[in-house]
Amino acid sequence: MISPVELRRILAEWRVRMQRIKEILQPASWNENEWRQFSQGLALLVREHGRSWIIDPNVYWDLRWKLQDGGELICQVEHIPGEKTSLVVAQNGGFAEEVGSYTWLWAEFNMEGDFSRDPYWVDGSWKEALTALLLPLDRQSTYLLAGRTETPDSLLLQDGARPNDGQYGMPALMNGQISYHAD
């Protein structure tokens, strides 16, 4: 016989799974401002970690990831000095093998960082995967965690408790930042 607590735990797990299925089938739509912020962050990630070259006067960056279902996701940035910066996210291989490539996102920015033309995007799991690279560690898990909450003061005020000055923990993880290495 299953206990009432175990039954509630199982039901809670299935509620989370059903919510995840709903999010996959009906993803929340981003507005243009959210796509602009995402695209700018992604362009900075590619510029920081991608391979770069110059074809005078333009500068290019390229960063790629292998996909579990085959193929690769390619992010490229082109900067034309004094004019614009373009970002393209495309997939080669996988489901797109027959057509050569599939464009997920194409955005062009003016020198102020605003879209200089209407962006093109296709919603998909690629967005969630790349968003995880851009978000601080404590914001990445939309699947199970809903955000941070504070530790109760009562735990910190227990007999014998003292502040951890970082020498016993992992301070590199505490700042909530991701360190992505393209190597």
Short mmCIF file of C-alpha atoms in Angstrom, two decimals:
data_model
loop_
_atom_site.label_atom_id
_atom_site.label_comp_id
_atom_site.label_asym_id
_atom_site.label_seq_id
_atom_site.Cartn_x
_atom_site.Cartn_y
_atom_site.Cartn_z
CA MET A 1 0.00 0.00 0.00
CA ILE A 2 1.29 3.45 -0.89
CA SER A 3 1.40 6.11 1.80
CA PRO A 4 -0.52 9.40 1.37
CA VAL A 5 2.75 11.35 1.39
CA GLU A 6 4.24 9.17 -1.34
CA LEU A 7 1.05 9.50 -3.39
CA ARG A 8 1.20 13.33 -3.10
CA ARG A 9 4.88 13.25 -4.16
CA ILE A 10 4.04 11.16 -7.24
CA LEU A 11 1.14 13.45 -8.16
CA ALA A 12 3.36 16.51 -7.73
CA GLU A 13 5.98 14.94 -10.03
CA TRP A 14 3.33 14.27 -12.69
CA ARG A 15 1.95 17.82 -12.39
CA VAL A 16 5.45 19.13 -13.14
CA ARG A 17 5.78 16.76 -16.10
CA MET A 18 2.38 17.76 -17.48
CA GLN A 19 3.28 21.46 -17.11
CA ARG A 20 6.50 20.79 -19.04
CA ILE A 21 4.56 19.04 -21.83
CA LYS A 22 2.18 22.02 -22.00
CA GLU A 23 5.14 24.44 -22.24
CA ILE A 24 6.61 22.40 -25.10
CA LEU A 25 3.32 22.18 -27.00
CA GLN A 26 2.33 25.81 -26.34
CA PRO A 27 5.52 27.79 -25.70
CA ALA A 28 5.22 31.28 -24.29
CA SER A 29 5.67 33.83 -27.05
CA TRP A 30 8.33 36.47 -26.74
CA ASN A 31 7.68 40.03 -27.80
CA GLU A 32 10.11 41.97 -29.98
CA ASN A 33 11.90 43.51 -26.99
CA GLU A 34 12.57 40.05 -25.51
CA TRP A 35 13.88 38.81 -28.87
CA ARG A 36 16.13 41.89 -29.08
CA GLN A 37 17.59 41.23 -25.62
CA PHE A 38 18.07 37.54 -26.41
CA SER A 39 19.68 38.32 -29.80
CA GLN A 40 22.02 40.91 -28.30
CA GLY A 41 23.08 38.51 -25.54
CA LEU A 42 23.63 35.73 -28.06
CA ALA A 43 25.69 38.03 -30.31
CA LEU A 44 27.88 38.94 -27.34
CA LEU A 45 28.32 35.25 -26.47
CA VAL A 46 29.38 34.48 -30.04
CA ARG A 47 31.77 37.45 -30.10
CA GLU A 48 33.32 36.43 -26.79
CA HIS A 49 33.74 32.70 -27.48
CA GLY A 50 33.59 32.24 -31.25
CA ARG A 51 36.30 32.05 -33.87
CA SER A 52 36.81 35.37 -35.59
CA TRP A 53 38.20 36.67 -38.85
CA ILE A 54 38.26 39.90 -40.85
CA ILE A 55 37.45 40.54 -44.48
CA ASP A 56 38.20 44.25 -44.67
CA PRO A 57 36.46 46.13 -43.31
CA ASN A 58 33.94 43.56 -41.93
CA VAL A 59 34.57 41.40 -38.86
CA TYR A 60 33.02 37.93 -38.49
CA TRP A 61 32.54 35.53 -35.55
CA ASP A 62 31.37 31.92 -35.68
CA LEU A 63 30.33 29.58 -32.83
CA ARG A 64 28.85 26.09 -33.28
CA TRP A 65 27.31 23.31 -31.22
CA LYS A 66 26.65 19.68 -32.15
CA LEU A 67 23.01 18.68 -31.89
CA GLN A 68 21.84 15.48 -30.21
CA ASP A 69 19.60 14.62 -33.17
CA GLY A 70 22.39 15.15 -35.67
CA GLY A 71 23.77 18.18 -37.42
CA GLU A 72 25.00 21.36 -35.84
CA LEU A 73 23.66 24.70 -34.68
CA ILE A 74 25.64 27.60 -36.11
CA CYS A 75 25.67 31.14 -34.73
CA GLN A 76 27.40 33.77 -36.83
CA VAL A 77 27.86 37.49 -36.32
CA GLU A 78 28.91 39.96 -39.01
CA HIS A 79 29.91 43.47 -37.99
CA ILE A 80 30.11 46.20 -40.64
CA PRO A 81 31.90 49.10 -38.88
CA GLY A 82 29.81 52.24 -38.57
CA GLU A 83 26.79 50.56 -40.17
CA LYS A 84 25.26 47.42 -38.62
CA THR A 85 25.76 44.08 -36.89
CA SER A 86 23.95 40.96 -38.09
CA LEU A 87 23.29 37.72 -36.20
CA VAL A 88 22.22 34.48 -37.86
CA VAL A 89 21.39 31.20 -36.11
CA ALA A 90 21.03 28.29 -38.51
CA GLN A 91 21.10 24.51 -38.47
CA ASN A 92 23.02 22.27 -40.83
CA GLY A 93 22.29 18.56 -40.90
CA GLY A 94 19.67 16.75 -38.89
CA PHE A 95 16.18 17.46 -40.20
CA ALA A 96 17.63 20.19 -42.46
CA GLU A 97 20.09 17.91 -44.27
CA GLU A 98 18.06 17.74 -47.50
CA VAL A 99 17.77 21.53 -47.83
CA GLY A 100 21.32 22.36 -46.72
CA SER A 101 20.48 24.65 -43.81
CA TYR A 102 17.54 25.95 -41.81
CA THR A 103 17.50 29.51 -40.43
CA TRP A 104 16.15 29.83 -36.88
CA LEU A 105 16.98 33.50 -36.30
CA TRP A 106 18.16 36.43 -38.35
CA ALA A 107 18.56 39.82 -36.71
CA GLU A 108 20.22 43.05 -37.80
CA PHE A 109 21.11 45.81 -35.36
CA ASN A 110 21.90 49.46 -35.98
CA MET A 111 24.72 51.20 -34.12
CA GLU A 112 22.41 51.96 -31.16
CA GLY A 113 21.62 48.24 -30.70
CA ASP A 114 18.04 48.42 -31.98
CA PHE A 115 16.73 46.22 -34.78
CA SER A 116 17.49 47.94 -38.07
CA ARG A 117 14.98 45.73 -39.89
CA ASP A 118 12.23 43.34 -38.82
CA PRO A 119 13.87 40.29 -37.26
CA TYR A 120 13.06 36.78 -38.43
CA TRP A 121 12.71 34.00 -35.89
CA VAL A 122 11.24 30.53 -35.51
CA ASP A 123 10.36 29.37 -32.01
CA GLY A 124 11.89 26.05 -31.02
CA SER A 125 13.93 24.12 -28.53
CA TRP A 126 17.11 25.76 -29.87
CA LYS A 127 15.99 28.98 -28.15
CA GLU A 128 15.66 27.25 -24.79
CA ALA A 129 19.06 25.57 -25.18
CA LEU A 130 20.86 28.83 -26.01
CA THR A 131 18.95 30.77 -23.37
CA ALA A 132 20.43 28.40 -20.79
CA LEU A 133 23.91 29.58 -21.84
CA LEU A 134 22.93 33.23 -21.40
CA LEU A 135 21.15 33.06 -18.05
CA PRO A 136 22.74 33.07 -14.61
CA LEU A 137 22.87 29.60 -13.09
CA ASP A 138 19.95 30.14 -10.71
CA ARG A 139 17.62 31.22 -13.54
CA GLN A 140 18.24 28.32 -15.93
CA SER A 141 15.80 25.68 -14.77
CA THR A 142 12.33 26.51 -16.02
CA TYR A 143 11.61 22.78 -15.87
CA LEU A 144 11.64 22.24 -12.12
CA LEU A 145 12.73 25.38 -10.28
CA ALA A 146 10.66 28.55 -10.26
CA GLY A 147 13.35 30.85 -8.84
CA ARG A 148 15.32 31.41 -5.70
CA THR A 149 14.02 31.92 -2.20
CA GLU A 150 15.77 33.09 0.95
CA THR A 151 17.20 30.77 3.58
CA PRO A 152 15.31 31.19 6.88
CA ASP A 153 17.20 33.28 9.45
CA SER A 154 16.44 30.60 12.05
CA LEU A 155 18.92 28.27 10.32
CA LEU A 156 21.64 30.90 10.40
CA LEU A 157 21.01 31.70 14.09
CA GLN A 158 21.25 28.12 15.40
CA ASP A 159 23.62 27.34 18.27
CA GLY A 160 27.12 26.91 16.89
CA ALA A 161 26.28 28.43 13.50
CA ARG A 162 28.72 30.91 11.96
CA PRO A 163 28.96 32.63 8.60
CA ASN A 164 30.71 30.75 5.81
CA ASP A 165 33.33 33.13 4.46
CA GLY A 166 33.70 31.07 1.27
CA GLN A 167 36.72 29.01 2.28
CA TYR A 168 34.57 25.90 2.79
CA GLY A 169 32.26 26.32 -0.17
CA MET A 170 32.63 26.82 -3.88
CA PRO A 171 32.78 30.60 -4.29
CA ALA A 172 33.07 30.34 -8.09
CA LEU A 173 29.56 28.89 -8.19
CA MET A 174 28.09 31.41 -5.77
CA ASN A 175 28.17 34.37 -8.13
CA GLY A 176 25.49 32.69 -10.27
CA GLN A 177 27.38 33.13 -13.52
CA ILE A 178 28.05 30.55 -16.19
CA SER A 179 31.48 30.07 -17.63
CA TYR A 180 31.12 28.71 -21.13
CA HIS A 181 34.21 27.41 -22.89
CA ALA A 182 34.03 26.94 -26.63
CA ASP A 183 37.04 24.60 -26.70
#
